[in-house]
PDB file of C-alpha atoms in Angstrom:
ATOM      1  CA  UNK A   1      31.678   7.621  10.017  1.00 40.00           C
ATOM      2  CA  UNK A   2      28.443   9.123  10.640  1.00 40.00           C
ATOM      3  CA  UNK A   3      25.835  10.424   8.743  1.00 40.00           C
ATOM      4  CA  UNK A   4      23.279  13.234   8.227  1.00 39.00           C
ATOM      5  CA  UNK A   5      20.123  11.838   8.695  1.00 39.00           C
ATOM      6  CA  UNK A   6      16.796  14.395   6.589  1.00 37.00           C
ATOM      7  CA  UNK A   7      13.715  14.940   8.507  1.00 37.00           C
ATOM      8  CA  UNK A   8      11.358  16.966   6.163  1.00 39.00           C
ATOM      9  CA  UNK A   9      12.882  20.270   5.152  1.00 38.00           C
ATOM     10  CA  UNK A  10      15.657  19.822   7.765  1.00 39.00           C
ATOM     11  CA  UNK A  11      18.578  17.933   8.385  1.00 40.00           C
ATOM     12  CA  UNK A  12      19.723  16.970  11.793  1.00 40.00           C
ATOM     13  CA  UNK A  13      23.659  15.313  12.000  1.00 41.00           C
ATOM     14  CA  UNK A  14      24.279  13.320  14.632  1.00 42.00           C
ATOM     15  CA  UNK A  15      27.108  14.063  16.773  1.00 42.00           C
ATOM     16  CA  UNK A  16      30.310  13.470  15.166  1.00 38.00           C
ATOM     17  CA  UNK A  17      33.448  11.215  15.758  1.00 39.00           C
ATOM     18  CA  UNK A  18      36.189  12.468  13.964  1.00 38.00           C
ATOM     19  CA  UNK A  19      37.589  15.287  12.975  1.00 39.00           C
ATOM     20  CA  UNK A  20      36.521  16.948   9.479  1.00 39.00           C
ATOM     21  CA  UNK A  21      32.895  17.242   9.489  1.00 40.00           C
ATOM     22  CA  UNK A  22      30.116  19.413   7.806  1.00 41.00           C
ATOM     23  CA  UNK A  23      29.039  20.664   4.360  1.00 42.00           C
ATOM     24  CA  UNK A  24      30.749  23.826   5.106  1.00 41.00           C
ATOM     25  CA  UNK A  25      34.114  22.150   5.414  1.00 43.00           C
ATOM     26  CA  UNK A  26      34.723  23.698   8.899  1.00 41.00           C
ATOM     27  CA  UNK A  27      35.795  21.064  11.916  1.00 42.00           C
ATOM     28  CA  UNK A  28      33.728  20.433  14.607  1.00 42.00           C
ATOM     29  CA  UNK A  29      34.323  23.261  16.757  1.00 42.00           C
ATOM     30  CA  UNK A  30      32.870  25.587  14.288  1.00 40.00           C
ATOM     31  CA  UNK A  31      30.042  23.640  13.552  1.00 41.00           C
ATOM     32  CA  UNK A  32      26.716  25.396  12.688  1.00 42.00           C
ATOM     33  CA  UNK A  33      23.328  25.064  14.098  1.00 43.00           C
ATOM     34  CA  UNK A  34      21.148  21.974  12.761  1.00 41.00           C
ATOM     35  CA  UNK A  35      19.364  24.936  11.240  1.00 40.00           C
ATOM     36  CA  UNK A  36      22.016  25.870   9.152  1.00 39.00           C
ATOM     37  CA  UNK A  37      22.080  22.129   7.968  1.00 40.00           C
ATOM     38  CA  UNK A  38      18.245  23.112   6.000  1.00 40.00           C
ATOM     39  CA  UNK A  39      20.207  25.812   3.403  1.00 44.00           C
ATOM     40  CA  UNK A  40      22.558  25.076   0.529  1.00 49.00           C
ATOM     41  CA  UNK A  41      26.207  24.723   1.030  1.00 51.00           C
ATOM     42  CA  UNK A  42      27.330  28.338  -0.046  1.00 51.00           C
ATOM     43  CA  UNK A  43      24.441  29.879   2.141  1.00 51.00           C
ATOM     44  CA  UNK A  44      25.827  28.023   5.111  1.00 47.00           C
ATOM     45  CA  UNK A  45      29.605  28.914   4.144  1.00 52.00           C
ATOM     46  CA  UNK A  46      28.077  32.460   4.265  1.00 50.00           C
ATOM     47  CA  UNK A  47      26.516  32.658   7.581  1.00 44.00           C
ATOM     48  CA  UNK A  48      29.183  30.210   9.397  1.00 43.00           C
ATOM     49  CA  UNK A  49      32.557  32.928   8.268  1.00 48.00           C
ATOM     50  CA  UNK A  50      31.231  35.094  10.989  1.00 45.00           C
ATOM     51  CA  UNK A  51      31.373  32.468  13.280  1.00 40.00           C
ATOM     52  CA  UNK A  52      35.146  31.600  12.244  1.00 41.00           C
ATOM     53  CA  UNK A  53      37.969  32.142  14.397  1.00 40.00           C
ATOM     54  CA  UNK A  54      41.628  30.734  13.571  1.00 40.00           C
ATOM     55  CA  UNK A  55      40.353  27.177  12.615  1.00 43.00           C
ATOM     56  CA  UNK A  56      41.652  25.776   9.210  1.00 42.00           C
ATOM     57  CA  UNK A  57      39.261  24.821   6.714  1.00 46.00           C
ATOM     58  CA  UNK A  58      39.250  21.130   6.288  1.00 47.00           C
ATOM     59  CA  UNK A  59      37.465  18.663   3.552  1.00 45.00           C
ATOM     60  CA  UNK A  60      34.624  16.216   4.882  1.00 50.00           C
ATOM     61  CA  UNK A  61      34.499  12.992   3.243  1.00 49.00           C
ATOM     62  CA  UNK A  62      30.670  12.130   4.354  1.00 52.00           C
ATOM     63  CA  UNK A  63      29.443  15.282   2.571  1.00 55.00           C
ATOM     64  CA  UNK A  64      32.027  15.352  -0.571  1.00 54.00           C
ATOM     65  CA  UNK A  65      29.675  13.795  -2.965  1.00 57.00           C
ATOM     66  CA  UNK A  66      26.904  16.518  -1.968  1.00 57.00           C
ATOM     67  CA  UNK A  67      29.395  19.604  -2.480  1.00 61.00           C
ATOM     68  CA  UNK A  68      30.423  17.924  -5.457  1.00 62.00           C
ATOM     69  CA  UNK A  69      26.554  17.290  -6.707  1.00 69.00           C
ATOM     70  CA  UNK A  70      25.975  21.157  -5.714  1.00 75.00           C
ATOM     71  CA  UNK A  71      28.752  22.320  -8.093  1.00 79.00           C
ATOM     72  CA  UNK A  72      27.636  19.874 -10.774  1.00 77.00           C
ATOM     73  CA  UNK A  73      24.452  21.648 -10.470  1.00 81.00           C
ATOM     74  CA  UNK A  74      25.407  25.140 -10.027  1.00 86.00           C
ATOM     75  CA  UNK A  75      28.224  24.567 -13.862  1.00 87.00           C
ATOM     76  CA  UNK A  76      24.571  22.882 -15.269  1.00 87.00           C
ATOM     77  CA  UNK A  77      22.594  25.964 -14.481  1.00 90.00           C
ATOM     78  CA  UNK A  78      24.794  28.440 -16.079  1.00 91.00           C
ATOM     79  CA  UNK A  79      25.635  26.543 -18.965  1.00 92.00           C
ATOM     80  CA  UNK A  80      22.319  26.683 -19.746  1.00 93.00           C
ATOM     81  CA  UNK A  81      22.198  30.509 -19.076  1.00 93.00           C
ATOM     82  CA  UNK A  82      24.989  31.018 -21.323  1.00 94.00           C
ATOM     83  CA  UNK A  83      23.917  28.692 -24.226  1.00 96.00           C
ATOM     84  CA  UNK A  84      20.894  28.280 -26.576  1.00 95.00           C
ATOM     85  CA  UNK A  85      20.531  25.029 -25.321  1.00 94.00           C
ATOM     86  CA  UNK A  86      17.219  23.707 -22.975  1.00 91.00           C
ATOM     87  CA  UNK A  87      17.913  21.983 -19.970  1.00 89.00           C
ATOM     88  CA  UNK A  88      17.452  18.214 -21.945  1.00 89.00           C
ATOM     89  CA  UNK A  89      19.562  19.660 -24.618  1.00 91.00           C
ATOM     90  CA  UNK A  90      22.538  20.067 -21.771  1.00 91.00           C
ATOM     91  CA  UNK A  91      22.037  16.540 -20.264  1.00 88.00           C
ATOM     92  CA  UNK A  92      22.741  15.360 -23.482  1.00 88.00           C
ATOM     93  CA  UNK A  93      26.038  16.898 -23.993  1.00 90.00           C
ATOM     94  CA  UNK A  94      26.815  16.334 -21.046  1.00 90.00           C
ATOM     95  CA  UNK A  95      25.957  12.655 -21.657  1.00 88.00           C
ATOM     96  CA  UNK A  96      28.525  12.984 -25.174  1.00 87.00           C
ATOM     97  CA  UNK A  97      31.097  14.731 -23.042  1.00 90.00           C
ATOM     98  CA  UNK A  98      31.416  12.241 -20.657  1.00 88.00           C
ATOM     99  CA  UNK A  99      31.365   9.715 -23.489  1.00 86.00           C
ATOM    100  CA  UNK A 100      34.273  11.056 -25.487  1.00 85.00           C
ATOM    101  CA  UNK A 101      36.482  12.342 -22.248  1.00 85.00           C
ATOM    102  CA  UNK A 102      39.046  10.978 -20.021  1.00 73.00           C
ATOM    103  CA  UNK A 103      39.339  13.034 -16.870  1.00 72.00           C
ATOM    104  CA  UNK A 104      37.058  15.779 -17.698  1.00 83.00           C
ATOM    105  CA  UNK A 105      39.188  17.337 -20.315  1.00 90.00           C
ATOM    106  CA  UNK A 106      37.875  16.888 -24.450  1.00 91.00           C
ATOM    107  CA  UNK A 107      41.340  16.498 -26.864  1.00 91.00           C
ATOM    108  CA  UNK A 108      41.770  17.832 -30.392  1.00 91.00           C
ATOM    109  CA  UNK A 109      41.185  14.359 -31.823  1.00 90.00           C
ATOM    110  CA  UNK A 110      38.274  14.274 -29.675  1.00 89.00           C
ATOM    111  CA  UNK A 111      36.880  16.908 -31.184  1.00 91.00           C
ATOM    112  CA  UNK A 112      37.771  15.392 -34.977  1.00 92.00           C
ATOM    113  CA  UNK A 113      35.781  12.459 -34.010  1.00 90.00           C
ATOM    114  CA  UNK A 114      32.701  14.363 -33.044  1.00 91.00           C
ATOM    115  CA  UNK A 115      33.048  16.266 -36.192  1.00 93.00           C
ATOM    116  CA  UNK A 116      33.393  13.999 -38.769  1.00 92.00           C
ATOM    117  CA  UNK A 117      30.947  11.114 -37.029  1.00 90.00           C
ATOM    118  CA  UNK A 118      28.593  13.791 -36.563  1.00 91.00           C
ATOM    119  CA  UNK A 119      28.980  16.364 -39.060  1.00 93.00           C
ATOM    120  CA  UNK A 120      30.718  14.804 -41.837  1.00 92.00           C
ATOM    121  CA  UNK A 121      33.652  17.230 -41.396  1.00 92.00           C
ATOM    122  CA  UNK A 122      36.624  15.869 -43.412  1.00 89.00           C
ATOM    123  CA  UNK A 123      39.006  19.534 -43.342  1.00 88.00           C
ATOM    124  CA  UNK A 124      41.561  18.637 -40.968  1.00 89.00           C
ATOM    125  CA  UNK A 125      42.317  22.523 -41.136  1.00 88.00           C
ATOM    126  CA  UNK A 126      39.103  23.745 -40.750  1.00 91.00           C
ATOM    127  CA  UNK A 127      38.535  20.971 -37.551  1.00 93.00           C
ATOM    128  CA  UNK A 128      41.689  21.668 -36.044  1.00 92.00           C
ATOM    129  CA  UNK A 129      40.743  25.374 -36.429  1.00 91.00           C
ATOM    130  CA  UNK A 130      37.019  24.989 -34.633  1.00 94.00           C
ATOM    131  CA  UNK A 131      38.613  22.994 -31.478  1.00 94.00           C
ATOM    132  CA  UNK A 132      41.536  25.756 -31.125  1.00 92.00           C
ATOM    133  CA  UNK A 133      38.226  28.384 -31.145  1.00 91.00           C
ATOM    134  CA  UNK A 134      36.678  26.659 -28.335  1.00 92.00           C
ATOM    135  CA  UNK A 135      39.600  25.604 -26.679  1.00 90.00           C
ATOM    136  CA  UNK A 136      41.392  29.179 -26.547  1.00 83.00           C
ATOM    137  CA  UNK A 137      43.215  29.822 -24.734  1.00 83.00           C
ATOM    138  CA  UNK A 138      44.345  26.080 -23.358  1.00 83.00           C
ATOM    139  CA  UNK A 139      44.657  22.908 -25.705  1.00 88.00           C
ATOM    140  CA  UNK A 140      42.044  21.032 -24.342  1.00 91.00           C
ATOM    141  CA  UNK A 141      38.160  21.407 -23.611  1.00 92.00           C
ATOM    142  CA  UNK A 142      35.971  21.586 -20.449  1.00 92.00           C
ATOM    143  CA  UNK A 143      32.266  21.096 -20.404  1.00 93.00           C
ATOM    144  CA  UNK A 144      31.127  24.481 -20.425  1.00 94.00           C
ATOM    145  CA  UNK A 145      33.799  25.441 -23.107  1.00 94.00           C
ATOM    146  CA  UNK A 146      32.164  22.329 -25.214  1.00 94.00           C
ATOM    147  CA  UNK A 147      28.661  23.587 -24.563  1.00 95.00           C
ATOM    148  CA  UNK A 148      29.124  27.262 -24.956  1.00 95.00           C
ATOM    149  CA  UNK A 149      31.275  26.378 -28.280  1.00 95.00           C
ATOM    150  CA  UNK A 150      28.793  23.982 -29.717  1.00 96.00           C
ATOM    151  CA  UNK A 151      25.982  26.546 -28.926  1.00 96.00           C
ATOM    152  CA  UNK A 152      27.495  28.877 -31.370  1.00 97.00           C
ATOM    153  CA  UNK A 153      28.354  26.017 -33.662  1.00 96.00           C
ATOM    154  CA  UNK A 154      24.899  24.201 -33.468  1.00 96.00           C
ATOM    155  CA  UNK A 155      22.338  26.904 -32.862  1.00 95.00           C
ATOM    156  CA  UNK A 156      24.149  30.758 -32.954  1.00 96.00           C
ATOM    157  CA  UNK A 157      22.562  33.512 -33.866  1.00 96.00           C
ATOM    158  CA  UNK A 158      24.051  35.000 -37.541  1.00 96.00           C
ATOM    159  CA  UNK A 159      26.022  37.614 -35.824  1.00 96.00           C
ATOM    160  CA  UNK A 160      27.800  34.668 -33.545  1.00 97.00           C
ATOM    161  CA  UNK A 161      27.932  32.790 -36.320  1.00 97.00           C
ATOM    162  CA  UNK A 162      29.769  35.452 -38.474  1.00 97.00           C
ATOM    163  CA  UNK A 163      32.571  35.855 -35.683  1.00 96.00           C
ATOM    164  CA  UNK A 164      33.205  32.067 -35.602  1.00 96.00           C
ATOM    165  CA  UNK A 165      33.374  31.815 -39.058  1.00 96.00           C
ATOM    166  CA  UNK A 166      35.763  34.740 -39.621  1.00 96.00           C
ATOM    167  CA  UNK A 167      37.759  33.502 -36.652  1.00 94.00           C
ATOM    168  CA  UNK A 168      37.836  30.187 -38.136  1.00 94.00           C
ATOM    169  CA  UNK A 169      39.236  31.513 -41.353  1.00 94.00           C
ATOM    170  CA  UNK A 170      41.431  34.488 -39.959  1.00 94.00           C
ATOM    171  CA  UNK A 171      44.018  31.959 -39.919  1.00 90.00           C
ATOM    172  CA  UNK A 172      47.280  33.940 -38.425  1.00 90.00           C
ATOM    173  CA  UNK A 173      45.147  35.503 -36.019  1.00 90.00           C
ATOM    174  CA  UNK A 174      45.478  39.479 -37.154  1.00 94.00           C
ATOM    175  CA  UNK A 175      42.124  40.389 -37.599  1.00 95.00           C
ATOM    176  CA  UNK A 176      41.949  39.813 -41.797  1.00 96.00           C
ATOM    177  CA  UNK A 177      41.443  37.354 -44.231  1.00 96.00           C
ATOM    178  CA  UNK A 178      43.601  38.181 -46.940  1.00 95.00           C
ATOM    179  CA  UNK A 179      43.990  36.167 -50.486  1.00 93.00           C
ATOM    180  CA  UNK A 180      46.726  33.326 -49.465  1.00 93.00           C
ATOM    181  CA  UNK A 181      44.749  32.424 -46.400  1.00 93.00           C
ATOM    182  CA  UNK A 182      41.380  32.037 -49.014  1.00 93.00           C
ATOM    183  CA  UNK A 183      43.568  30.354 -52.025  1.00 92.00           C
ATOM    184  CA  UNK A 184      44.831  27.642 -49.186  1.00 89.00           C
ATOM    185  CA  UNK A 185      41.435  26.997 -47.480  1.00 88.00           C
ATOM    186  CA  UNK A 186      39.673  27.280 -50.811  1.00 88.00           C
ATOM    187  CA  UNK A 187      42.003  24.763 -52.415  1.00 85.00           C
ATOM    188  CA  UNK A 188      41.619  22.195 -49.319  1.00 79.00           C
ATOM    189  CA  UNK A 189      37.755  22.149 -50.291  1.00 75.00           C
ATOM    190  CA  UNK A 190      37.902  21.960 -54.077  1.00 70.00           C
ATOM    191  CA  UNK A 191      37.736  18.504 -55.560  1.00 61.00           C
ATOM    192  CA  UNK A 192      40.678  17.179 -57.591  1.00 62.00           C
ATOM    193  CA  UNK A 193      38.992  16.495 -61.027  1.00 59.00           C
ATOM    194  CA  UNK A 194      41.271  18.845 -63.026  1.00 63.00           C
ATOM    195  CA  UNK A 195      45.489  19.123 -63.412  1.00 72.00           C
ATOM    196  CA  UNK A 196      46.625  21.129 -60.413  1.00 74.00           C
ATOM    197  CA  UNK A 197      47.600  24.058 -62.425  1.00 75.00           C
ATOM    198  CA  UNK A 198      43.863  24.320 -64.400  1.00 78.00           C
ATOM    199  CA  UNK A 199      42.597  23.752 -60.224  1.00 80.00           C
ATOM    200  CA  UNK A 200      44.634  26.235 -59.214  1.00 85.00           C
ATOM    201  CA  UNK A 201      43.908  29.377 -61.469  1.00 88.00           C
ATOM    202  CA  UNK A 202      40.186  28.548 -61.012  1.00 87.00           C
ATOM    203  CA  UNK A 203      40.750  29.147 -57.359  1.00 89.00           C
ATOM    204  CA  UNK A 204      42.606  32.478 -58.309  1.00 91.00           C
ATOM    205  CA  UNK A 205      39.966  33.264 -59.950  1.00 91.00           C
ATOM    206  CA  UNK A 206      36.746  32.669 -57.561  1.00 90.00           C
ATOM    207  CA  UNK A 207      39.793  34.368 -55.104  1.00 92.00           C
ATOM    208  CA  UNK A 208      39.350  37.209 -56.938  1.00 92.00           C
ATOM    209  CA  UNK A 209      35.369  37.423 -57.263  1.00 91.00           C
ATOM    210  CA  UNK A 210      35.141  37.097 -53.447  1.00 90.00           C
ATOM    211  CA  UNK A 211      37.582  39.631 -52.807  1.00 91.00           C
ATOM    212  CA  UNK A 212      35.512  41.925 -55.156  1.00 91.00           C
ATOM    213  CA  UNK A 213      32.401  41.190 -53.780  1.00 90.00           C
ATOM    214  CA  UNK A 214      33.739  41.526 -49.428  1.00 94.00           C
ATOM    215  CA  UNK A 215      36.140  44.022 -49.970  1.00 93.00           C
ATOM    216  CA  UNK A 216      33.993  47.014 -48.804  1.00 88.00           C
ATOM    217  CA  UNK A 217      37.045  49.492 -47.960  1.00 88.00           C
ATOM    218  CA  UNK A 218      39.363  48.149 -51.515  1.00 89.00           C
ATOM    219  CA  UNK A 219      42.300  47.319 -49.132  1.00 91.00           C
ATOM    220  CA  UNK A 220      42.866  44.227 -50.962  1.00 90.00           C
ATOM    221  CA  UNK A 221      41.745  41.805 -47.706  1.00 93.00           C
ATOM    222  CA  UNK A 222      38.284  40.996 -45.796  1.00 95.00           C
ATOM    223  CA  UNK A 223      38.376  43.004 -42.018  1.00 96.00           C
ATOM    224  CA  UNK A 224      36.076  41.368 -39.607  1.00 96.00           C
ATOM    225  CA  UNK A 225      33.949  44.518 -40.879  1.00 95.00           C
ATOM    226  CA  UNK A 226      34.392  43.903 -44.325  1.00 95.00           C
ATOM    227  CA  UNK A 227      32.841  39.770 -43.591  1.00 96.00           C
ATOM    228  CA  UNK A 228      30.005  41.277 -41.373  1.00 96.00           C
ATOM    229  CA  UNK A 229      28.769  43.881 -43.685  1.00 95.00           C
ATOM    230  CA  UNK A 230      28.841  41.341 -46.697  1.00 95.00           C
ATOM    231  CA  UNK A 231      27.360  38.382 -44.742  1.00 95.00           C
ATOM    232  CA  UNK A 232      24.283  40.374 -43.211  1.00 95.00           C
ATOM    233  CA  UNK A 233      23.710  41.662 -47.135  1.00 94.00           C
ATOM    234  CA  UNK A 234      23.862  38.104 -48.307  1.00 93.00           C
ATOM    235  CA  UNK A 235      24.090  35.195 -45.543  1.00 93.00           C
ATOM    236  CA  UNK A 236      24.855  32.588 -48.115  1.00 91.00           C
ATOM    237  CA  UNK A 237      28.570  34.313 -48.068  1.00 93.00           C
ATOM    238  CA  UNK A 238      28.887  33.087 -44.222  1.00 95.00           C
ATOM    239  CA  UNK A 239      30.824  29.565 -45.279  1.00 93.00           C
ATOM    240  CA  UNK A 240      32.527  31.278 -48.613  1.00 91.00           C
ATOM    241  CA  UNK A 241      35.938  30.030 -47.501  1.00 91.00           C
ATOM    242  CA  UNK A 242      35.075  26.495 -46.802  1.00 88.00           C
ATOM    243  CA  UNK A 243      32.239  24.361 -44.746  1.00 90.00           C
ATOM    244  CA  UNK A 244      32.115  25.730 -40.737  1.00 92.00           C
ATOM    245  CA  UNK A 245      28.988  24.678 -39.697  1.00 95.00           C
ATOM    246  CA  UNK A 246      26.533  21.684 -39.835  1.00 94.00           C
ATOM    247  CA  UNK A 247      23.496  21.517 -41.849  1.00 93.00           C
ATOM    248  CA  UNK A 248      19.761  21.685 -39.992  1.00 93.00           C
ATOM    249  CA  UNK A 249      19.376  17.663 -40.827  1.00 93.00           C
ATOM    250  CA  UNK A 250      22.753  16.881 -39.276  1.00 94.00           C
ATOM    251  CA  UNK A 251      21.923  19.214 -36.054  1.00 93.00           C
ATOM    252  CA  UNK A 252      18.849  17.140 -35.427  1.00 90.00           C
ATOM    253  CA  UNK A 253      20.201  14.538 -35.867  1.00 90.00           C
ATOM    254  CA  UNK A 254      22.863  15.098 -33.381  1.00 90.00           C
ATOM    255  CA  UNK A 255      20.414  16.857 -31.024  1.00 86.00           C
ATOM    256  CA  UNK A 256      18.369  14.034 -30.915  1.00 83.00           C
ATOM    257  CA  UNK A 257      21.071  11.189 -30.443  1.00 76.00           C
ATOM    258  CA  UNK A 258      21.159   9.508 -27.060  1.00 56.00           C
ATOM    259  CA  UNK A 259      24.479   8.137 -27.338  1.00 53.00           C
ATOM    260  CA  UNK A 260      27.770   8.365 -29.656  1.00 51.00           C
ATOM    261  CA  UNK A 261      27.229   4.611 -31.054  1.00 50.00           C
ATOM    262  CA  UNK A 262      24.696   5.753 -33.560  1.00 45.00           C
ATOM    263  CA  UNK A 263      28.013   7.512 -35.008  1.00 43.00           C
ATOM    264  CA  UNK A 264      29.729   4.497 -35.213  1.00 45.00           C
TER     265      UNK A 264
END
């Protein structure tokens, strides 16, 4: 197999002895210019369709690793376009990813680990319900879906922040959060220090006084408008129905973690 040998800014590839060749994944009789061999991959994809005729595209294994590389690259950049994370902040998820995957592809009990190692999440609910948010609309997680979900999660602005939260607690999915979705997540939070009936009216009753409080339009549930309009008045209402998001210690802490054993 032969190789492509760099001289300065260019890149001059000997001539080749078999038959799948290039970083344009065209065969040999298609091949470009050494020129062409200076630009990236898609530039040189670009320029060499005009030059196609009736040959098949076909995959070379000498220059697999560099496509690959340029695609690693090119998922990096706009993850970082598309997140409030810096570039360091993305090598280090990237870094956790890897660590917690198996082909690429982050599980829902993947997800529970990072969350209660990291966050000291212990709502199965509430978990279960952040991974389904990131993971929508498959069951399992890439990188960018882990990235652009954790940027909400770790670093959002309040009006993200407010639509994760009500998504999280929306819990069938039609747009309100009425009182048997906030008596269920309510009672999954509350500590079991009284008899389940005394536990259960309280809840009613602190049911009732958020209800009072959200309910902008008297409808008798919280609308997505309803949450936003009664967040933005008082933010500490964002996490009324049970614990979403990490606190500011825990995020630097996390942040600032090399590797997942310091969770263990």
């Amino acid at each position: 197999e032969t190789s492509v040998a760099l001289v300065g800014k260019a890149a001059i590839a000997p001539p080749l002895n078999h038959s799948r060749c290039c970083c344009c994944l065209r065969p040999p009789a298609v091949r470009p210019s050494d020129s062409l061999f200076a630009r990236n991959c898609a530039e040189a994809c670009r320029i060499i369709a005009s030059l196609e005729t009736n040959h098949s595209r076909r995959l070379c294994d000498t220059h697999l690793p560099f496509i690959m590389a340029t695609e690693r690259l090119k998922m990096l950049e706009t993850v970082i376009e598309e997140t409030h994370f810096s570039k360091e902040e993305v090598q280090h998820l990237l870094t956790l990813f890897n660590q917690l995957t198996e082909g690429g592809k982050l599980e829902r009990q993947h997800m529970r680990d990072v969350l209660g190692r990291s966050f000291d999440m212990t709502d199965d609910y509430i978990m279960d319900r952040i991974f389904r948010g990131m993971a929508a609309p498959g069951h399992t997680l890439d990188f960018p879906q882990f990235a652009r979900g954790f940027s909400v999660f770790l670093k959002g602005t309040l009006t993200e922040q407010i639509k994760f939260c009500f998504e999280i607690y929306d819990m069938n999915g039609d747009g309100y959060i009425v009182r048997e979705e906030m008596f269920m997540m309510l009672r999954s939070t509350m500590v079991k220090s009284q008899s389940e009936e005394d536990r259960d009216e309280g809840i009613k009753d602190l049911v009732d006084l958020v209800v009072r409080k959200m309910d902008k339009d008297k409808d008798g549930r919280v609308s997505m408008a309803d949450y936003e309009a009664a967040v933005q008045a008082e933010p500490l209402l964002l996490e009324a129905f049970g614990n979403c998001l990490p606190s500011p210690q825990l995020i630097k802490k996390f942040l600032a973690a090399q590797t997942l054993e310091m969770y263990q």
